[in-house]
mmCIF file of C-alpha atoms in Angstrom:
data_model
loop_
_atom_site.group_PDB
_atom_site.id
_atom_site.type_symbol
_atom_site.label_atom_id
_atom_site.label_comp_id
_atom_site.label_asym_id
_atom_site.label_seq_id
_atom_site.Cartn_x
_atom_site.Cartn_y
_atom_site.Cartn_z
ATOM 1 C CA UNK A 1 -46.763 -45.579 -58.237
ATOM 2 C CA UNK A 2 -44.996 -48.868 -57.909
ATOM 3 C CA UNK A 3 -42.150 -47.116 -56.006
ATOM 4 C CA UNK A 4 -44.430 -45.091 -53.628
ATOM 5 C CA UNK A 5 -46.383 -48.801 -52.846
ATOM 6 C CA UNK A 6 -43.183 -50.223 -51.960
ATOM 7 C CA UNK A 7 -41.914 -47.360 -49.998
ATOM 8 C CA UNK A 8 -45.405 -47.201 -48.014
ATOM 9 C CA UNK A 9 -44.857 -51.522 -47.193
ATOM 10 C CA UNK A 10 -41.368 -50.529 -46.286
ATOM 11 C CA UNK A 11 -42.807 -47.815 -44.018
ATOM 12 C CA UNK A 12 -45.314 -50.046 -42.595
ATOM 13 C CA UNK A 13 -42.713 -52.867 -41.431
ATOM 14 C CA UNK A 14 -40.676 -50.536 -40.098
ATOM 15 C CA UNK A 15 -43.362 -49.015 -37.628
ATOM 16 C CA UNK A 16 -44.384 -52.266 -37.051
ATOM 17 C CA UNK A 17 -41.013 -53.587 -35.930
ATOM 18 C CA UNK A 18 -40.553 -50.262 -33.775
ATOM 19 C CA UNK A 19 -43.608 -51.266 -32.188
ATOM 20 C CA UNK A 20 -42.661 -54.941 -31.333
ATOM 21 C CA UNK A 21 -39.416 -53.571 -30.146
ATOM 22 C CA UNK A 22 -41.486 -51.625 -27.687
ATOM 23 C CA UNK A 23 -43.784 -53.539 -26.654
ATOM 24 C CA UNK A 24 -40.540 -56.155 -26.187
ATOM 25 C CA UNK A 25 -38.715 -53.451 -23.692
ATOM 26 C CA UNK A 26 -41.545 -52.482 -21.914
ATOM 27 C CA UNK A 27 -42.190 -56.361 -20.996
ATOM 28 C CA UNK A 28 -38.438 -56.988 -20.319
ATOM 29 C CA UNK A 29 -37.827 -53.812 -18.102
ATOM 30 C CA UNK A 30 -41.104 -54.879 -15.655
ATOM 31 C CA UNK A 31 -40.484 -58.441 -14.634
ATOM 32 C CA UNK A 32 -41.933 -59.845 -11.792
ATOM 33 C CA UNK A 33 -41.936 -56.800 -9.728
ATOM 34 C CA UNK A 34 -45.535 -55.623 -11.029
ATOM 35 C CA UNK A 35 -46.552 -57.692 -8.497
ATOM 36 C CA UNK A 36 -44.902 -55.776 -5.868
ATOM 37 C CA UNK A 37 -46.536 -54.722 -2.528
ATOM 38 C CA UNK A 38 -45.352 -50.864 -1.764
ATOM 39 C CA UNK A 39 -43.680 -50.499 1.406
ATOM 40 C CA UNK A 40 -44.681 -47.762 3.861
ATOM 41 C CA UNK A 41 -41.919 -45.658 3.631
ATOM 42 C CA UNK A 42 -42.562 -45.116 -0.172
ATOM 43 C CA UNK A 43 -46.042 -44.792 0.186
ATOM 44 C CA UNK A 44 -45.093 -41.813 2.890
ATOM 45 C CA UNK A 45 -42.597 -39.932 0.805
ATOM 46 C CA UNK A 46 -41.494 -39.881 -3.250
ATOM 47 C CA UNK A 47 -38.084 -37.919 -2.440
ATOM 48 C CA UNK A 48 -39.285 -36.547 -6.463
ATOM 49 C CA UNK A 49 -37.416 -32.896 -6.502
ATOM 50 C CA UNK A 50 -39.097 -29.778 -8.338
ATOM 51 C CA UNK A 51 -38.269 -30.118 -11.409
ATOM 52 C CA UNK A 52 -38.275 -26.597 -12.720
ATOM 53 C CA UNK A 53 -34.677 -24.995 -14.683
ATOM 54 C CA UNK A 54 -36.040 -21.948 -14.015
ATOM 55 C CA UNK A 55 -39.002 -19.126 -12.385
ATOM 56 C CA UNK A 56 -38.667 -15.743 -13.496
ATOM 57 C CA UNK A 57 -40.696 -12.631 -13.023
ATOM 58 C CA UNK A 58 -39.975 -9.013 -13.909
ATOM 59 C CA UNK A 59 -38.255 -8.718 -10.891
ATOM 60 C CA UNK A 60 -36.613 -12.085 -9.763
ATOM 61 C CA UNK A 61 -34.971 -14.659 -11.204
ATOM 62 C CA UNK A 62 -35.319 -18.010 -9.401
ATOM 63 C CA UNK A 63 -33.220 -20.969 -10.302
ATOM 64 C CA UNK A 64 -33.287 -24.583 -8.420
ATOM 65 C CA UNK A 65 -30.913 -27.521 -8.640
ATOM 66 C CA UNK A 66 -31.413 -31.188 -7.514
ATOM 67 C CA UNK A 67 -28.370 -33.753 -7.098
ATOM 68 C CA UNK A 68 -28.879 -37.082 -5.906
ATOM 69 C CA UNK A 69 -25.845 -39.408 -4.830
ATOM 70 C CA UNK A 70 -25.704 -43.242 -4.376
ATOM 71 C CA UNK A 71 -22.603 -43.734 -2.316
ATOM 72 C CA UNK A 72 -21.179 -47.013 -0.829
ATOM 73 C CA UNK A 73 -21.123 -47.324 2.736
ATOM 74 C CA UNK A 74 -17.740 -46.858 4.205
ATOM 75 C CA UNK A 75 -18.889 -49.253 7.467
ATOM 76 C CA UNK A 76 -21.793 -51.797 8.569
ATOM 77 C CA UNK A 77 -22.763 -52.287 11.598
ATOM 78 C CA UNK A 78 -24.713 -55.937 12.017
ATOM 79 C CA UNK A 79 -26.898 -56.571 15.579
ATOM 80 C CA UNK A 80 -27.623 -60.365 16.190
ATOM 81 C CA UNK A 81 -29.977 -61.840 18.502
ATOM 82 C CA UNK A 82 -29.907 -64.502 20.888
ATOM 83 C CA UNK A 83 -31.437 -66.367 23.946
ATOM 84 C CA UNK A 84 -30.985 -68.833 26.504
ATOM 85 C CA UNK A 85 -33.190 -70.882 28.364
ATOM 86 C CA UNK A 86 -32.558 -72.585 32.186
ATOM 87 C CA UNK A 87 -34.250 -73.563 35.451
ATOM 88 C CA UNK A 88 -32.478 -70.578 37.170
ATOM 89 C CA UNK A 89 -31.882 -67.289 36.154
ATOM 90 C CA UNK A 90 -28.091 -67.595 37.341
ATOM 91 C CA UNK A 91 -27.863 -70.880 35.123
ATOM 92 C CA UNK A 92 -29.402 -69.188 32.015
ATOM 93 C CA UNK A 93 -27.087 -66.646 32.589
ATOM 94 C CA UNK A 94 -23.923 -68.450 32.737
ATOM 95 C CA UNK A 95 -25.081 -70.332 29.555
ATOM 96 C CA UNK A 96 -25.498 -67.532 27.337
ATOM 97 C CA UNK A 97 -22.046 -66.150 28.259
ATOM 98 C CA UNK A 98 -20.145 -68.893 27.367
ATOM 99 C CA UNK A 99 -22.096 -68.753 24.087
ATOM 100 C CA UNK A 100 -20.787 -65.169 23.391
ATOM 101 C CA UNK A 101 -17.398 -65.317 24.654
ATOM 102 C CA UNK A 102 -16.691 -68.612 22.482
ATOM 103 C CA UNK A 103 -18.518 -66.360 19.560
ATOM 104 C CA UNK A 104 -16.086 -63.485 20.633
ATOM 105 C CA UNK A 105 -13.011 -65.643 20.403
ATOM 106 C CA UNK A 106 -14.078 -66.471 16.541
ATOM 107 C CA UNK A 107 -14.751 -63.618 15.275
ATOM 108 C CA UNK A 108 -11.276 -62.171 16.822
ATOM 109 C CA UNK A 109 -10.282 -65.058 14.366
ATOM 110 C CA UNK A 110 -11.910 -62.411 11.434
ATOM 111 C CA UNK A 111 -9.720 -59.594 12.679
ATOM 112 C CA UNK A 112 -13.204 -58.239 14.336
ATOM 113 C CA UNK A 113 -11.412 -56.392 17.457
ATOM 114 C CA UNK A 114 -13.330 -56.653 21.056
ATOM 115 C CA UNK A 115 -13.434 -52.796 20.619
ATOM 116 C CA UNK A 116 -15.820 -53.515 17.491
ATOM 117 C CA UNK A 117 -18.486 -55.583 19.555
ATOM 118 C CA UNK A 118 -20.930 -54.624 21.940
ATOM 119 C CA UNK A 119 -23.374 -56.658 23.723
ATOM 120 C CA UNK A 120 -26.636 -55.858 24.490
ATOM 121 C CA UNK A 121 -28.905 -57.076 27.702
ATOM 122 C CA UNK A 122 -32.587 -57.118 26.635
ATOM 123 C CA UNK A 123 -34.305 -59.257 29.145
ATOM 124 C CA UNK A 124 -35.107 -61.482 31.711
ATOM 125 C CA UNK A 125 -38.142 -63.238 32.112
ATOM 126 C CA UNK A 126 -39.911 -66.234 33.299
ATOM 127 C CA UNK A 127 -41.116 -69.171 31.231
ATOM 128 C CA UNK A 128 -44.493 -70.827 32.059
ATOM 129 C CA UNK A 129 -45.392 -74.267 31.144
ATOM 130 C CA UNK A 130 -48.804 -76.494 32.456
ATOM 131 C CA UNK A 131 -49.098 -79.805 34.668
ATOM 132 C CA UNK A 132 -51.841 -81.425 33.517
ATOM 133 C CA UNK A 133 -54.051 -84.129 36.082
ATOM 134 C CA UNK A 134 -56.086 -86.197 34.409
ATOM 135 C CA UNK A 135 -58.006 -87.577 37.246
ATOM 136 C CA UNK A 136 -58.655 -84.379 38.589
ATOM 137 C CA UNK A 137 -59.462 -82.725 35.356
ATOM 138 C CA UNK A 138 -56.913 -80.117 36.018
ATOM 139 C CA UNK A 139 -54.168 -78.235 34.273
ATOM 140 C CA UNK A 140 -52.122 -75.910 36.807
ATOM 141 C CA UNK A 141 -49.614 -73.362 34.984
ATOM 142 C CA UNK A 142 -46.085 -73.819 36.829
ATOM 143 C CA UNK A 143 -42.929 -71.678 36.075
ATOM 144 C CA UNK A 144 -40.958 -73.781 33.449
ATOM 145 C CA UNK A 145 -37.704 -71.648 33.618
ATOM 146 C CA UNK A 146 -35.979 -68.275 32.799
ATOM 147 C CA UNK A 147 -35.231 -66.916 29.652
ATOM 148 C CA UNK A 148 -32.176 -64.497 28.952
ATOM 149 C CA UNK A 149 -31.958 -62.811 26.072
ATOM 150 C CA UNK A 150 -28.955 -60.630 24.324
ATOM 151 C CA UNK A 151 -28.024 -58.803 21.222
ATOM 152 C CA UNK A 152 -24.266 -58.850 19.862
ATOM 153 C CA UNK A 153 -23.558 -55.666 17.849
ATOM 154 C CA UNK A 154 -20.573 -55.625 15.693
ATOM 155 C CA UNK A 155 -18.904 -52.704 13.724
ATOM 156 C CA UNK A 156 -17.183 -54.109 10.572
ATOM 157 C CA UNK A 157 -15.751 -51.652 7.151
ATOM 158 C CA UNK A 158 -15.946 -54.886 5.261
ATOM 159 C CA UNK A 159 -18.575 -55.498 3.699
ATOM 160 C CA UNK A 160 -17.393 -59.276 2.839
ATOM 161 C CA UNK A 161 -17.516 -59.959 6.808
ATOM 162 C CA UNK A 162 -20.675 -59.362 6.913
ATOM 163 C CA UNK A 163 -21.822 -63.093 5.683
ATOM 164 C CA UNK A 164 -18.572 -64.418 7.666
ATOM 165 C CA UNK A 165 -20.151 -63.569 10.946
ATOM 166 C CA UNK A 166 -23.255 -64.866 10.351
ATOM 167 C CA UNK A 167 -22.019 -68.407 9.340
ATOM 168 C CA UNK A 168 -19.691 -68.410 12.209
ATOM 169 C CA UNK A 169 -22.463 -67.483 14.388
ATOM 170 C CA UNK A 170 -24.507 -70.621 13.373
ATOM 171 C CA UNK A 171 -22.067 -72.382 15.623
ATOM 172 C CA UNK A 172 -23.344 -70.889 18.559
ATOM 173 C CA UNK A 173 -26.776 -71.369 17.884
ATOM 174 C CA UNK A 174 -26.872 -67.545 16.991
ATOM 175 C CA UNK A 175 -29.900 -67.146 13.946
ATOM 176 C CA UNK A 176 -31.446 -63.876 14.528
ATOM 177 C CA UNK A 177 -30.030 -61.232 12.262
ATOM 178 C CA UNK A 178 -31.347 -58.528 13.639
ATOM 179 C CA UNK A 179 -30.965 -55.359 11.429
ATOM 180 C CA UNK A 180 -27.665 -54.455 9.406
ATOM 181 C CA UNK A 181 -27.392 -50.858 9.202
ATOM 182 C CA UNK A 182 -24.969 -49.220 6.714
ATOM 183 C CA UNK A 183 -22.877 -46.202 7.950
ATOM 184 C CA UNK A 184 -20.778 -43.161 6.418
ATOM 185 C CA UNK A 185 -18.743 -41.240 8.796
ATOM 186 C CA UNK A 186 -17.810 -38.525 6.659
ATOM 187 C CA UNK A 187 -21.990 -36.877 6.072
ATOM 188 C CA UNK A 188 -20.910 -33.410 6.265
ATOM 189 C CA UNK A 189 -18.150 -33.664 3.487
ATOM 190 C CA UNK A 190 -20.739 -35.342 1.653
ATOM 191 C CA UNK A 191 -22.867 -32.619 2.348
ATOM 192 C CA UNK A 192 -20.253 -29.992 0.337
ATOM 193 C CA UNK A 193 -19.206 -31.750 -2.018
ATOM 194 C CA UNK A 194 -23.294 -31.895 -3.063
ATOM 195 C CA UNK A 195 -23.728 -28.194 -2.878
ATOM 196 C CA UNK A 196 -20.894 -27.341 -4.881
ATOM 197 C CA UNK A 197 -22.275 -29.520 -7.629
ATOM 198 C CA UNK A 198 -25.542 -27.569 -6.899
ATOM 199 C CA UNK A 199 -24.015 -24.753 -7.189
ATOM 200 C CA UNK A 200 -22.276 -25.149 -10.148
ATOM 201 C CA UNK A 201 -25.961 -26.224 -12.087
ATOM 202 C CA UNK A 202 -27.131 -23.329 -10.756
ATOM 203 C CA UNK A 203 -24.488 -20.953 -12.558
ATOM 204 C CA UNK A 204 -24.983 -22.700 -15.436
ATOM 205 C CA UNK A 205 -28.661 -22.057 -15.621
ATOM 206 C CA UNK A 206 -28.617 -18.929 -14.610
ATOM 207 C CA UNK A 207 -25.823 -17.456 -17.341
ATOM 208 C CA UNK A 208 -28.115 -19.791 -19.729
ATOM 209 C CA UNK A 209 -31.081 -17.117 -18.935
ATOM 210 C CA UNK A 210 -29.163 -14.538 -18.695
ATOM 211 C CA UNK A 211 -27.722 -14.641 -21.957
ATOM 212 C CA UNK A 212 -30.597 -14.914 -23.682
ATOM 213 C CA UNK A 213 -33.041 -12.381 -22.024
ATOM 214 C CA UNK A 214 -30.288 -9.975 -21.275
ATOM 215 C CA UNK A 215 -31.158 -8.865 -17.885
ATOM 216 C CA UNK A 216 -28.766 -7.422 -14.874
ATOM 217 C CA UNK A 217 -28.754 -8.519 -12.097
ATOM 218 C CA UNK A 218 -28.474 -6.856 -8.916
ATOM 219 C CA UNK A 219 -27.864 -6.656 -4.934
ATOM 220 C CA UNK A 220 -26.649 -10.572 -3.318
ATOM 221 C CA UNK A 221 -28.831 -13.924 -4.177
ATOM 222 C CA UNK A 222 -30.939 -15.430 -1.041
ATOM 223 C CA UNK A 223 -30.757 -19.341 -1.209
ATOM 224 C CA UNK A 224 -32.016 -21.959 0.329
ATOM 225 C CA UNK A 225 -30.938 -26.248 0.663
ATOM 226 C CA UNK A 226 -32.529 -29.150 1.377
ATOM 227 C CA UNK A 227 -30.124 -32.136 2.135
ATOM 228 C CA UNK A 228 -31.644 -35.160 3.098
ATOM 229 C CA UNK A 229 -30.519 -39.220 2.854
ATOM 230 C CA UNK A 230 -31.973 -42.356 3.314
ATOM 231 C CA UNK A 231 -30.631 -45.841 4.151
ATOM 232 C CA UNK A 232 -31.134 -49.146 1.910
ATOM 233 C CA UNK A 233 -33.347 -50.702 4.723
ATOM 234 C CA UNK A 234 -36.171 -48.114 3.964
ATOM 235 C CA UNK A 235 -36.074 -48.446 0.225
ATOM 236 C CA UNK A 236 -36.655 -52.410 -0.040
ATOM 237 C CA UNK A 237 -39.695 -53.693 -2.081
ATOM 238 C CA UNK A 238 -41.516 -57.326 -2.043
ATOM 239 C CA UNK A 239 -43.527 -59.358 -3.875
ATOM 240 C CA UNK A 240 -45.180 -62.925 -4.555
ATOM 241 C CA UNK A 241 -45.571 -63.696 -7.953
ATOM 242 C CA UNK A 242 -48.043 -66.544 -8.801
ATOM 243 C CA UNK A 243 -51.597 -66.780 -10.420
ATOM 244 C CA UNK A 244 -53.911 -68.671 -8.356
ATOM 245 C CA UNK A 245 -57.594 -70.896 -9.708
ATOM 246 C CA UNK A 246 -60.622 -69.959 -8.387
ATOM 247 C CA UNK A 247 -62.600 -73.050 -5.977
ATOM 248 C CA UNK A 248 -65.691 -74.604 -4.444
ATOM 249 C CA UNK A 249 -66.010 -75.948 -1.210
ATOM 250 C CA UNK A 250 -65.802 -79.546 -1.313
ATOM 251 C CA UNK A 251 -68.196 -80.840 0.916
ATOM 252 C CA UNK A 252 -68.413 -84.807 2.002
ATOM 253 C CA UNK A 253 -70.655 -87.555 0.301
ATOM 254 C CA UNK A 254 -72.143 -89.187 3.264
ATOM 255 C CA UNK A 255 -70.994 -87.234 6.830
ATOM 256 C CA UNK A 256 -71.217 -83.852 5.780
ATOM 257 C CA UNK A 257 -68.101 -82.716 6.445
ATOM 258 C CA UNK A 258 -65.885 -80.028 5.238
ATOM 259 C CA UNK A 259 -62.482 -80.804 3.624
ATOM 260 C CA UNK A 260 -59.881 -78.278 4.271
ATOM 261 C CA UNK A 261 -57.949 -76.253 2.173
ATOM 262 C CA UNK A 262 -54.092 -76.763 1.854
ATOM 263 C CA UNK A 263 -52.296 -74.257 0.004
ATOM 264 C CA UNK A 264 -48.744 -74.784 -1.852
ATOM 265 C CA UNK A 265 -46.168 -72.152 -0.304
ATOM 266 C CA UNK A 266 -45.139 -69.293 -2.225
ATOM 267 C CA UNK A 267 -42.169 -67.991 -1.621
ATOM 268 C CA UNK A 268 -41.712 -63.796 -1.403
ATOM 269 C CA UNK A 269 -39.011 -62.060 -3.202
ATOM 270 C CA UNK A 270 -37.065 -58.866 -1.836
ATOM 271 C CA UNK A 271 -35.696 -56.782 -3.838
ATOM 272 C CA UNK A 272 -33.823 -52.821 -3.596
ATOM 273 C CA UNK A 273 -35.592 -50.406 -5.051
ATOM 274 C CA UNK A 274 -34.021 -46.560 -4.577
ATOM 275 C CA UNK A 275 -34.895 -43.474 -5.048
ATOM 276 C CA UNK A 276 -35.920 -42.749 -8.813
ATOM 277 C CA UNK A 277 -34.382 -40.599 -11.272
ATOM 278 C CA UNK A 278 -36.871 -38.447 -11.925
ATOM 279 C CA UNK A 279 -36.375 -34.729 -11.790
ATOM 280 C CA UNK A 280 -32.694 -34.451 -10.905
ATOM 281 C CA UNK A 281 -30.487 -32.467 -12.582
ATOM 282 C CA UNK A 282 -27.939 -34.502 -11.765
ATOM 283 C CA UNK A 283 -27.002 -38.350 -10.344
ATOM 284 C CA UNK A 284 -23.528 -39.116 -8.708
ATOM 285 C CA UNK A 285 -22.636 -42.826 -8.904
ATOM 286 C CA UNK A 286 -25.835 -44.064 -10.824
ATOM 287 C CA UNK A 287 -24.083 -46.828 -12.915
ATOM 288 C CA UNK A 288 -22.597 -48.444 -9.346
ATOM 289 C CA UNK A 289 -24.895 -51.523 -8.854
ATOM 290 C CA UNK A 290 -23.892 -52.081 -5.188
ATOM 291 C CA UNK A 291 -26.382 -50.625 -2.578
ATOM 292 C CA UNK A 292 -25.950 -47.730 -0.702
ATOM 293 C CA UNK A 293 -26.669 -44.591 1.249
ATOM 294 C CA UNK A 294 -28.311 -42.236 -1.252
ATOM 295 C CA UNK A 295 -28.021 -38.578 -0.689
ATOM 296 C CA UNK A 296 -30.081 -35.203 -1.978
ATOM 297 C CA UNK A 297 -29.274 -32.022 -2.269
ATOM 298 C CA UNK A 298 -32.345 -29.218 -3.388
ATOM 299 C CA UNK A 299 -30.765 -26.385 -3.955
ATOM 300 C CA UNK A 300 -32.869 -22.626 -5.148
ATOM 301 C CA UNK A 301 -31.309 -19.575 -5.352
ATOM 302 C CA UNK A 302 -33.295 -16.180 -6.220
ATOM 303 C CA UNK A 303 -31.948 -12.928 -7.848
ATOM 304 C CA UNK A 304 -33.034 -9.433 -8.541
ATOM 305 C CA UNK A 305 -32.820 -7.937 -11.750
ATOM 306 C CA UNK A 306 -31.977 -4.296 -12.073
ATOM 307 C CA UNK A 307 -35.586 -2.031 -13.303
ATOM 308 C CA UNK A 308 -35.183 -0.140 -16.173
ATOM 309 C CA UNK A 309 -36.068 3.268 -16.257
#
């Protein structure tokens, strides 16, 4: 009896500590992020793949596979923004130029090739601005100036450039980072490699069934693919973490008067968040923390089986 009390304590602690241990990677693997707002782009599409091994009948034997890939992206491609203001169009103009083509001459400096940069005109247009006459009571809207405005895109395969250029850039009075889109040139390679990994699941799974319900099979398979990707840009989360008191209004002691409400800023946080796990048979690269291009392949493949008569 003794022994059984002690073994029943020792099984109690030990459930208890599996619990804590829980409870302790549950909190540890949520963080922050639970107060996330979900982007549109997830909200639009899961990229979650059927997650069947197998649909059979006494006819057909269909068999899917699912292989997701993170790959690196072999170039970037970063699009800055900038303007120029002047009394003249011409002047504004000239201005802006000089701008660039000192910018060009630095980033040559970062064995960025003129080949590598392309620059954008987005638009002309006027500036307004008011006179004001007091004595008349009067404000008349004039024409200030013109404003010119450009984008510099530049093609880099190092990714280390990337924060180069945009320090360099500062130089020039050059702030707006645009977009930076991230590139592989070889998709349809990509695309092959994917389906013979498909493939390959898909022979597995299928000698798997066959072997055990010992059918034959007959007459040529009819697939069919899915191969889709999406790009890191898409697949970026935010929140603002913070827990906020409740108020009154205030209202004055003697006028009446409202007091306004100042708020303390609270700064957002961005994070990456791709494509889950869930439901492939397979993930290429999935302990590579750098961001990339992630690729899927859905892959089903139906047979016949041969009737007995």
């Amino acid at each position: 009896m003794k022994n059984h009390l002690n073994l029943s304590k020792a099984s109690v602690l030990a459930l208890l500590s599996l619990l804590i241990f829980s409870i302790s990677v549950e909190a540890q693997m949520s963080g922050n992020q639970v107060y996330r707002e979900v982007n549109s782009y997830n909200k639009t599409s899961t990229f979650y793949p059927e997650s069947k091994h197998f649909y059979a009948t006494d006819s057909t034997l269909t068999v899917t596979a699912s292989i997701l890939l993170n790959q690196k992206a072999d170039q970037f491609k970063i699009a800055l923004g900038l303007n120029e203001e002047a009394e003249s169009p011409k002047k504004a103009l000239e201005n802006i130029n000089l701008r660039i083509a000192n910018f060009l001459k630095r980033l040559s400096s970062l064995g960025i090739k003129k080949e590598e940069v392309y620059v954008d005109f987005i638009s002309q247009t006027k500036v307004y601005d008011f006179d004001i006459e007091p004595n008349q009571k009067l404000v008349s809207q004039k024409i200030k100036g013109f404003e010119i405005k450009k984008n510099i895109i530049i093609n880099t395969n190092d990714h280390s450039k990337i924060e180069k250029i945009i320090y360099e850039a500062s130089d020039f009075q050059i702030y707006d980072i645009i977009k930076i889109d991230y590139v592989n040139t070889n998709i349809e390679k990509i695309h092959q490699n994917l389906m013979k990994e498909a493939y390959a699941i898909i022979n597995t799974k299928k000698d798997d069934y066959l072997g055990k319900f010992k059918h034959e099979l007959i007459g040529n398979p009819i697939a069919n693919s899915n191969f889709s990707y999406v790009f890191p840009k898409t697949q970026y989360q935010q929140y603002t973490a913070y827990e906020s008191s409740d108020f009154d209004v205030v209202r004055g002691n003697y006028n009446n008067d409202n007091y306004i409400k100042k708020l303390e800023r609270k700064g957002k946080t961005f994070y990456y968040d791709g494509i889950k796990y869930s439901g492939y048979d397979k993930v290429i690269n999935d302990k590579n923390p750098e961001i990339g291009i992630q690729y899927m392949v859905n892959l089903s493949v139906k047979y016949d089986f041969k009737k007995n008569r």
